Amino acid sequence: MSDYIEKAINILKENDFRITTPRKLVIKLLDKSKEALSAYEIKDKLDSQGKDVDIVSIYRIIDCLEKNKLVHRVLSNSKVMKCQIGHEDECHKHQEYHCHHLLICQKCGTIEEIHCAGIAPVIKKVEHESSFKIKTHNLEFYGVCKSCL
Amino acid sequence: MSDYIEKAINILKENDFRITTPRKLVIKLLDKSKEALSAYEIKDKLDSQGKDVDIVSIYRIIDCLEKNKLVHRVLSNSKVMKCQIGHEDECHKHQEYHCHHLLICQKCGTIEEIHCAGIAPVIKKVEHESSFKIKTHNLEFYGVCKSCL
DNA sequence: TTCACTGCAAACCTTTTGCAATTCT
DNA sequence: AGAATTGCAAAAGGTTTGCAGTGAA
């Protein structure tokens, strides 16, 4: 069993969520996917495996995984992908949502997640120039991954 | 007439778009708003002014303004706001979409737009560590503006 | 056994499409 | 006049809600 699946199941258990068949199916699917998926894309992929899960359940499972910080939501298209970066990471503790930056390949859709390191000076600069008190942020990069170059 | 309205009208004319009553109403409304607005929010605000514009037209007007880089789209909620930063700005020329960073107040919704300055070192770092070739990015900050502090 | 979770039906909200009528230039 | 734009009707998507039945702990 992959690290992600194991971690996801443990976190759900710890937080008193039940380990159900539909939840396991969605977790397994997200674990295999290199791209972010929409609710309907998840449904279609499960369907084609002969695993029928209602679309409403998929929405609720995504909510559940998001609450448990087990998925990222890509803002530019509202799809979700597994979050592999550990829950011990600073951003998980202090931010309202995962601020791990996303690198999105415009050709194949592959997404890589990276830590927030390096953004701190930008935040300081922006706070200084704007008189906003910044609490959190969202940063998505779009480009071409090494396999597509 | 405000700078924004004047600029918007000029740019539409330059690009062979017509200056119609509904378009002027939306431009004026966006000019006055400190928050980003959804299509239906625009419709409701115009309605309450006694100006009836069909929701379909509002969608099409937003598209038109977006193509002309006269509005930003806030990714986190898909609303639009006027783009005040000049068309001579680097980002307008080279990026696929406006990369002006947005500062969004979590209390009152006010949005401030700022230049991309300061992000370049982060992009270099990310490219170096990831072997992605970065083309563009989107960065939204969430916090509290000075009036709400 | 109990309560969380799922599935189904239906509602709801947002966005898009096609076409005829309108109105800018 | 001619072409772009609007308004209307309708469809298409995406997401949410309520409730009864199911299944994990």
Short mmCIF file of C-alpha atoms (C1' of nucleotides) in Angstrom, two decimals:
data_model
loop_
_atom_site.label_atom_id
_atom_site.label_comp_id
_atom_site.label_asym_id
_atom_site.label_seq_id
_atom_site.Cartn_x
_atom_site.Cartn_y
_atom_site.Cartn_z
CA MET A 1 0.00 0.00 0.00
CA SER A 2 1.33 3.40 -0.97
CA ASP A 3 2.41 5.96 1.59
CA TYR A 4 -0.42 8.28 0.61
CA ILE A 5 -3.15 5.70 0.97
CA GLU A 6 -1.82 4.60 4.32
CA LYS A 7 -1.50 8.16 5.54
CA ALA A 8 -4.98 9.08 4.34
CA ILE A 9 -6.59 6.14 6.10
CA ASN A 10 -4.73 6.86 9.31
CA ILE A 11 -5.71 10.49 9.33
CA LEU A 12 -9.34 9.69 8.65
CA LYS A 13 -9.35 7.17 11.49
CA GLU A 14 -7.66 9.58 13.87
CA ASN A 15 -10.33 12.16 13.16
CA ASP A 16 -13.21 9.72 13.59
CA PHE A 17 -14.13 9.42 9.96
CA ARG A 18 -15.12 5.96 8.77
CA ILE A 19 -13.17 3.98 6.25
CA THR A 20 -15.77 3.12 3.66
CA THR A 21 -15.52 1.43 0.29
CA PRO A 22 -16.31 4.60 -1.71
CA ARG A 23 -13.76 6.59 0.27
CA LYS A 24 -11.08 4.00 -0.33
CA LEU A 25 -11.86 3.96 -4.04
CA VAL A 26 -11.50 7.74 -4.32
CA ILE A 27 -8.30 7.77 -2.29
CA LYS A 28 -6.78 5.03 -4.44
CA LEU A 29 -7.76 6.84 -7.60
CA LEU A 30 -6.27 10.15 -6.45
CA ASP A 31 -3.13 8.34 -5.41
CA LYS A 32 -2.62 6.99 -8.92
CA SER A 33 -3.43 10.23 -10.74
CA LYS A 34 -0.70 12.65 -11.72
CA GLU A 35 -3.29 15.24 -12.67
CA ALA A 36 -5.92 17.01 -10.65
CA LEU A 37 -9.41 15.59 -11.13
CA SER A 38 -12.89 17.07 -11.00
CA ALA A 39 -15.75 15.31 -9.23
CA TYR A 40 -17.14 14.06 -12.53
CA GLU A 41 -13.73 12.93 -13.74
CA ILE A 42 -13.42 10.86 -10.59
CA LYS A 43 -16.88 9.43 -11.19
CA ASP A 44 -16.08 8.56 -14.82
CA LYS A 45 -12.80 6.90 -13.94
CA LEU A 46 -14.44 4.80 -11.24
CA ASP A 47 -17.29 3.92 -13.59
CA SER A 48 -14.84 2.64 -16.17
CA GLN A 49 -13.36 0.41 -13.50
CA GLY A 50 -16.82 -0.99 -12.90
CA LYS A 51 -16.95 0.76 -9.53
CA ASP A 52 -20.15 2.72 -9.31
CA VAL A 53 -20.10 5.59 -6.82
CA ASP A 54 -22.81 8.23 -6.82
CA ILE A 55 -21.71 11.71 -7.86
CA VAL A 56 -23.18 13.18 -4.68
CA SER A 57 -21.04 10.86 -2.60
CA ILE A 58 -18.00 11.88 -4.56
CA TYR A 59 -18.65 15.51 -3.76
CA ARG A 60 -19.01 14.63 -0.09
CA ILE A 61 -15.88 12.49 -0.11
CA ILE A 62 -13.90 15.33 -1.67
CA ASP A 63 -15.18 17.65 1.07
CA CYS A 64 -14.12 15.15 3.68
CA LEU A 65 -10.65 14.77 2.21
CA GLU A 66 -10.30 18.52 1.90
CA LYS A 67 -11.26 19.06 5.55
CA ASN A 68 -8.60 16.55 6.49
CA LYS A 69 -6.07 18.34 4.29
CA LEU A 70 -5.58 15.24 2.23
CA VAL A 71 -6.23 17.01 -1.06
CA HIS A 72 -5.36 20.32 -2.64
CA ARG A 73 -7.86 22.26 -4.63
CA VAL A 74 -6.44 23.77 -7.80
CA LEU A 75 -8.01 27.20 -7.94
CA SER A 76 -7.70 27.69 -11.65
CA ASN A 77 -10.05 24.82 -12.44
CA SER A 78 -11.41 23.74 -9.06
CA LYS A 79 -10.12 20.18 -9.43
CA VAL A 80 -8.48 18.26 -6.62
CA MET A 81 -5.26 16.32 -6.31
CA LYS A 82 -3.71 14.35 -3.51
CA CYS A 83 -1.60 16.28 -1.06
CA GLN A 84 1.57 14.42 -0.40
CA ILE A 85 3.36 16.94 1.74
CA GLY A 86 3.33 15.89 5.36
CA HIS A 87 0.86 17.12 7.93
CA GLU A 88 3.79 18.10 10.09
CA ASP A 89 4.58 20.81 7.54
CA GLU A 90 4.25 24.37 8.79
CA CYS A 91 1.56 25.29 6.31
CA HIS A 92 -0.71 22.55 7.49
CA LYS A 93 -0.59 23.86 11.01
CA HIS A 94 -0.94 27.56 10.55
CA GLN A 95 -2.69 28.25 7.30
CA GLU A 96 -6.38 28.20 6.66
CA TYR A 97 -5.73 25.98 3.70
CA HIS A 98 -2.71 24.30 2.19
CA CYS A 99 -0.47 26.92 0.77
CA HIS A 100 1.83 24.47 -0.94
CA HIS A 101 2.54 25.96 -4.28
CA LEU A 102 1.50 24.02 -7.34
CA LEU A 103 3.43 23.56 -10.56
CA ILE A 104 0.98 22.74 -13.31
CA CYS A 105 2.13 21.45 -16.70
CA GLN A 106 0.13 23.12 -19.45
CA LYS A 107 0.78 20.22 -21.83
CA CYS A 108 0.09 17.05 -19.87
CA GLY A 109 -1.63 18.37 -16.77
CA THR A 110 0.82 16.79 -14.38
CA ILE A 111 1.00 18.65 -11.10
CA GLU A 112 3.93 18.87 -8.76
CA GLU A 113 3.60 20.34 -5.30
CA ILE A 114 6.38 22.28 -3.65
CA HIS A 115 6.91 23.87 -0.29
CA CYS A 116 6.27 27.54 0.31
CA ALA A 117 9.93 28.24 0.99
CA GLY A 118 11.05 31.37 -0.79
CA ILE A 119 7.82 33.29 -0.64
CA ALA A 120 8.43 34.88 2.76
CA PRO A 121 10.40 37.86 1.42
CA VAL A 122 7.68 38.55 -1.12
CA ILE A 123 5.07 38.60 1.63
CA LYS A 124 7.16 40.97 3.71
CA LYS A 125 7.60 43.27 0.74
CA VAL A 126 3.90 43.24 -0.08
CA GLU A 127 2.89 43.89 3.53
CA HIS A 128 5.29 46.78 3.69
CA GLU A 129 4.06 48.38 0.49
CA SER A 130 0.37 47.78 0.95
CA SER A 131 -0.46 47.96 4.65
CA PHE A 132 -2.39 44.72 4.34
CA LYS A 133 -1.80 42.15 7.05
CA ILE A 134 -1.40 38.95 5.07
CA LYS A 135 -2.76 35.75 6.56
CA THR A 136 -2.42 33.27 3.76
CA HIS A 137 -1.92 33.03 0.03
CA ASN A 138 -2.38 30.89 -3.02
CA LEU A 139 0.26 30.50 -5.69
CA GLU A 140 -0.01 28.43 -8.84
CA PHE A 141 2.66 28.23 -11.50
CA TYR A 142 1.90 27.20 -15.07
CA GLY A 143 4.52 25.93 -17.44
CA VAL A 144 6.00 22.85 -19.03
CA CYS A 145 7.27 19.88 -17.07
CA LYS A 146 10.50 18.07 -17.88
CA SER A 147 8.79 15.18 -19.66
CA CYS A 148 7.01 17.58 -22.00
CA LEU A 149 9.95 19.86 -22.76
CA MET B 1 -15.14 60.52 -16.19
CA SER B 2 -12.77 58.31 -14.28
CA ASP B 3 -9.47 57.17 -15.69
CA TYR B 4 -10.63 53.58 -15.80
CA ILE B 5 -13.82 54.27 -17.72
CA GLU B 6 -11.99 56.44 -20.20
CA LYS B 7 -9.26 53.85 -20.66
CA ALA B 8 -11.75 51.01 -21.05
CA ILE B 9 -13.71 52.84 -23.72
CA ASN B 10 -10.56 53.75 -25.61
CA ILE B 11 -9.25 50.22 -25.59
CA LEU B 12 -12.56 48.79 -26.75
CA LYS B 13 -12.69 51.30 -29.59
CA GLU B 14 -9.10 50.59 -30.60
CA ASN B 15 -9.88 46.91 -30.82
CA ASP B 16 -13.08 47.40 -32.82
CA PHE B 17 -15.52 46.61 -30.09
CA ARG B 18 -18.62 48.74 -29.94
CA ILE B 19 -19.47 51.08 -27.12
CA THR B 20 -22.96 49.99 -26.15
CA THR B 21 -25.19 50.99 -23.28
CA PRO B 22 -24.93 47.64 -21.44
CA ARG B 23 -21.15 47.67 -21.76
CA LYS B 24 -20.93 51.18 -20.38
CA LEU B 25 -23.17 50.22 -17.47
CA VAL B 26 -20.96 47.26 -16.54
CA ILE B 27 -17.77 49.27 -16.89
CA LYS B 28 -19.16 52.04 -14.68
CA LEU B 29 -20.27 49.53 -12.09
CA LEU B 30 -16.91 47.77 -11.99
CA ASP B 31 -15.21 51.13 -11.72
CA LYS B 32 -17.16 51.99 -8.58
CA SER B 33 -16.77 48.59 -6.91
CA LYS B 34 -13.96 47.93 -4.47
CA GLU B 35 -14.78 44.23 -4.45
CA ALA B 36 -14.77 41.65 -7.20
CA LEU B 37 -18.23 40.86 -8.55
CA SER B 38 -19.83 37.77 -10.05
CA ALA B 39 -22.03 37.94 -13.13
CA TYR B 40 -25.17 37.72 -11.01
CA GLU B 41 -23.91 40.30 -8.55
CA ILE B 42 -23.41 42.67 -11.48
CA LYS B 43 -26.91 41.89 -12.70
CA ASP B 44 -28.45 42.48 -9.27
CA LYS B 45 -26.66 45.76 -8.76
CA LEU B 46 -27.75 47.01 -12.18
CA ASP B 47 -31.30 45.86 -11.51
CA SER B 48 -31.43 47.84 -8.30
CA GLN B 49 -30.41 50.90 -10.30
CA GLY B 50 -33.35 50.24 -12.58
CA LYS B 51 -30.99 49.26 -15.38
CA ASP B 52 -32.06 45.92 -16.74
CA VAL B 53 -29.34 43.99 -18.52
CA ASP B 54 -29.81 40.32 -19.40
CA ILE B 55 -27.60 37.91 -17.51
CA VAL B 56 -26.42 36.37 -20.78
CA SER B 57 -25.25 39.77 -21.96
CA ILE B 58 -23.40 40.28 -18.72
CA TYR B 59 -21.52 37.04 -19.25
CA ARG B 60 -20.62 38.14 -22.74
CA ILE B 61 -19.59 41.61 -21.60
CA ILE B 62 -17.33 40.09 -18.96
CA ASP B 63 -15.73 37.91 -21.65
CA CYS B 64 -15.18 40.93 -23.80
CA LEU B 65 -13.59 42.92 -20.98
CA GLU B 66 -11.43 39.96 -20.04
CA LYS B 67 -10.18 39.56 -23.62
CA ASN B 68 -9.25 43.20 -23.57
CA LYS B 69 -7.46 42.76 -20.25
CA LEU B 70 -9.74 45.29 -18.63
CA VAL B 71 -10.71 42.96 -15.79
CA HIS B 72 -8.98 40.46 -13.55
CA ARG B 73 -10.59 37.21 -12.66
CA VAL B 74 -10.15 36.24 -9.03
CA LEU B 75 -9.42 32.54 -9.15
CA SER B 76 -10.62 31.71 -5.67
CA ASN B 77 -14.20 32.71 -6.44
CA SER B 78 -14.24 33.39 -10.16
CA LYS B 79 -15.44 36.95 -9.74
CA VAL B 80 -14.09 39.86 -11.73
CA MET B 81 -12.74 43.26 -10.83
CA LYS B 82 -11.47 46.15 -12.86
CA CYS B 83 -7.83 46.08 -13.80
CA GLN B 84 -6.31 49.46 -13.20
CA ILE B 85 -2.71 48.68 -13.93
CA GLY B 86 -1.69 50.07 -17.27
CA HIS B 87 -1.58 48.09 -20.49
CA GLU B 88 1.99 49.18 -20.94
CA ASP B 89 2.87 46.99 -17.95
CA GLU B 90 5.17 44.07 -18.71
CA CYS B 91 2.65 41.48 -17.62
CA HIS B 92 0.07 42.68 -20.07
CA LYS B 93 2.45 42.17 -22.92
CA HIS B 94 4.06 38.87 -22.16
CA GLN B 95 1.76 36.85 -20.00
CA GLU B 96 -1.14 34.78 -21.12
CA TYR B 97 -3.26 36.52 -18.53
CA HIS B 98 -2.74 39.33 -16.07
CA CYS B 99 -0.35 38.20 -13.43
CA HIS B 100 -0.83 41.21 -11.23
CA HIS B 101 -1.02 39.88 -7.75
CA LEU B 102 -4.19 40.43 -5.80
CA LEU B 103 -4.54 41.39 -2.16
CA ILE B 104 -7.95 40.32 -0.94
CA CYS B 105 -9.36 41.50 2.38
CA GLN B 106 -11.07 38.63 4.15
CA LYS B 107 -13.27 41.01 6.12
CA CYS B 108 -14.63 43.54 3.63
CA GLY B 109 -13.74 41.97 0.30
CA THR B 110 -11.81 44.97 -0.92
CA ILE B 111 -9.19 44.03 -3.48
CA GLU B 112 -5.96 45.81 -4.20
CA GLU B 113 -3.84 44.92 -7.20
CA ILE B 114 -0.07 45.09 -7.12
CA HIS B 115 2.70 44.57 -9.62
CA CYS B 116 4.52 41.29 -9.92
CA ALA B 117 7.78 42.81 -8.79
CA GLY B 118 9.49 40.59 -6.26
CA ILE B 119 8.35 37.24 -7.56
CA ALA B 120 11.20 36.75 -10.05
CA PRO B 121 13.63 35.19 -7.55
CA VAL B 122 10.94 32.76 -6.44
CA ILE B 123 10.35 31.68 -10.03
CA LYS B 124 14.09 31.17 -10.56
CA LYS B 125 14.32 29.08 -7.41
CA VAL B 126 11.32 26.98 -8.35
CA GLU B 127 12.59 26.39 -11.87
CA HIS B 128 15.94 25.36 -10.53
CA GLU B 129 14.51 22.92 -8.01
CA SER B 130 11.78 21.44 -10.17
CA SER B 131 12.96 21.33 -13.77
CA PHE B 132 9.70 22.92 -14.83
CA LYS B 133 9.90 25.74 -17.34
CA ILE B 134 7.55 28.33 -15.89
CA LYS B 135 5.50 30.42 -18.29
CA THR B 136 3.12 32.25 -16.03
CA HIS B 137 1.66 32.21 -12.55
CA ASN B 138 -1.20 33.28 -10.37
CA LEU B 139 -0.75 34.66 -6.89
CA GLU B 140 -3.51 35.75 -4.53
CA PHE B 141 -2.92 36.98 -1.00
CA TYR B 142 -5.64 36.89 1.64
CA GLY B 143 -5.53 39.02 4.72
CA VAL B 144 -6.90 42.14 6.35
CA CYS B 145 -6.75 45.56 4.78
CA LYS B 146 -5.83 48.69 6.71
CA SER B 147 -9.43 49.88 7.08
CA CYS B 148 -10.40 46.59 8.70
CA LEU B 149 -7.41 46.22 11.00
"C1'" DT C 1 -27.03 -1.12 18.00
"C1'" DT C 2 -26.01 3.28 16.71
"C1'" DC C 3 -24.61 6.87 14.06
"C1'" DA C 4 -22.06 8.10 10.01
"C1'" DC C 5 -22.25 7.50 5.34
"C1'" DT C 6 -24.26 6.43 0.85
"C1'" DG C 7 -27.62 6.56 -2.93
"C1'" DC C 8 -31.51 8.47 -5.08
"C1'" DA C 9 -34.54 12.21 -6.45
"C1'" DA C 10 -34.98 16.68 -6.98
"C1'" DA C 11 -33.84 21.38 -6.62
"C1'" DC C 12 -30.73 25.05 -7.41
"C1'" DC C 13 -27.27 27.94 -9.33
"C1'" DT C 14 -24.09 29.06 -12.98
"C1'" DT C 15 -22.82 29.19 -17.61
"C1'" DT C 16 -23.52 28.31 -22.55
"C1'" DT C 17 -25.97 28.05 -27.10
"C1'" DG C 18 -29.02 29.34 -30.97
"C1'" DC C 19 -31.69 32.59 -33.10
"C1'" DA C 20 -34.39 36.64 -33.97
"C1'" DA C 21 -34.55 41.53 -32.92
"C1'" DT C 22 -31.95 45.54 -32.03
"C1'" DT C 23 -28.46 49.16 -32.34
"C1'" DC C 24 -23.90 50.83 -33.06
"C1'" DT C 25 -20.78 52.65 -36.72
"C1'" DA D 1 -26.77 49.08 -44.83
"C1'" DG D 2 -24.08 45.85 -42.61
"C1'" DA D 3 -22.11 43.68 -38.82
"C1'" DA D 4 -21.78 43.36 -34.01
"C1'" DT D 5 -24.38 43.06 -29.91
"C1'" DT D 6 -28.35 42.19 -27.16
"C1'" DG D 7 -32.42 39.66 -25.27
"C1'" DC D 8 -35.07 35.66 -24.86
"C1'" DA D 9 -35.82 30.76 -24.47
"C1'" DA D 10 -33.90 26.75 -23.58
"C1'" DA D 11 -30.37 23.51 -22.62
"C1'" DA D 12 -26.37 22.02 -20.40
"C1'" DG D 13 -23.23 21.69 -16.40
"C1'" DG D 14 -22.00 21.64 -11.85
"C1'" DT D 15 -23.17 21.53 -6.98
"C1'" DT D 16 -26.25 21.13 -3.05
"C1'" DT D 17 -30.16 19.39 -0.11
"C1'" DG D 18 -33.36 16.15 2.14
"C1'" DC D 19 -34.43 11.78 3.33
"C1'" DA D 20 -34.65 6.84 3.54
"C1'" DG D 21 -31.75 2.86 3.50
"C1'" DT D 22 -27.13 0.82 4.35
"C1'" DG D 23 -23.00 -0.34 6.60
"C1'" DA D 24 -18.81 0.62 9.62
"C1'" DA D 25 -17.43 0.63 14.42
#
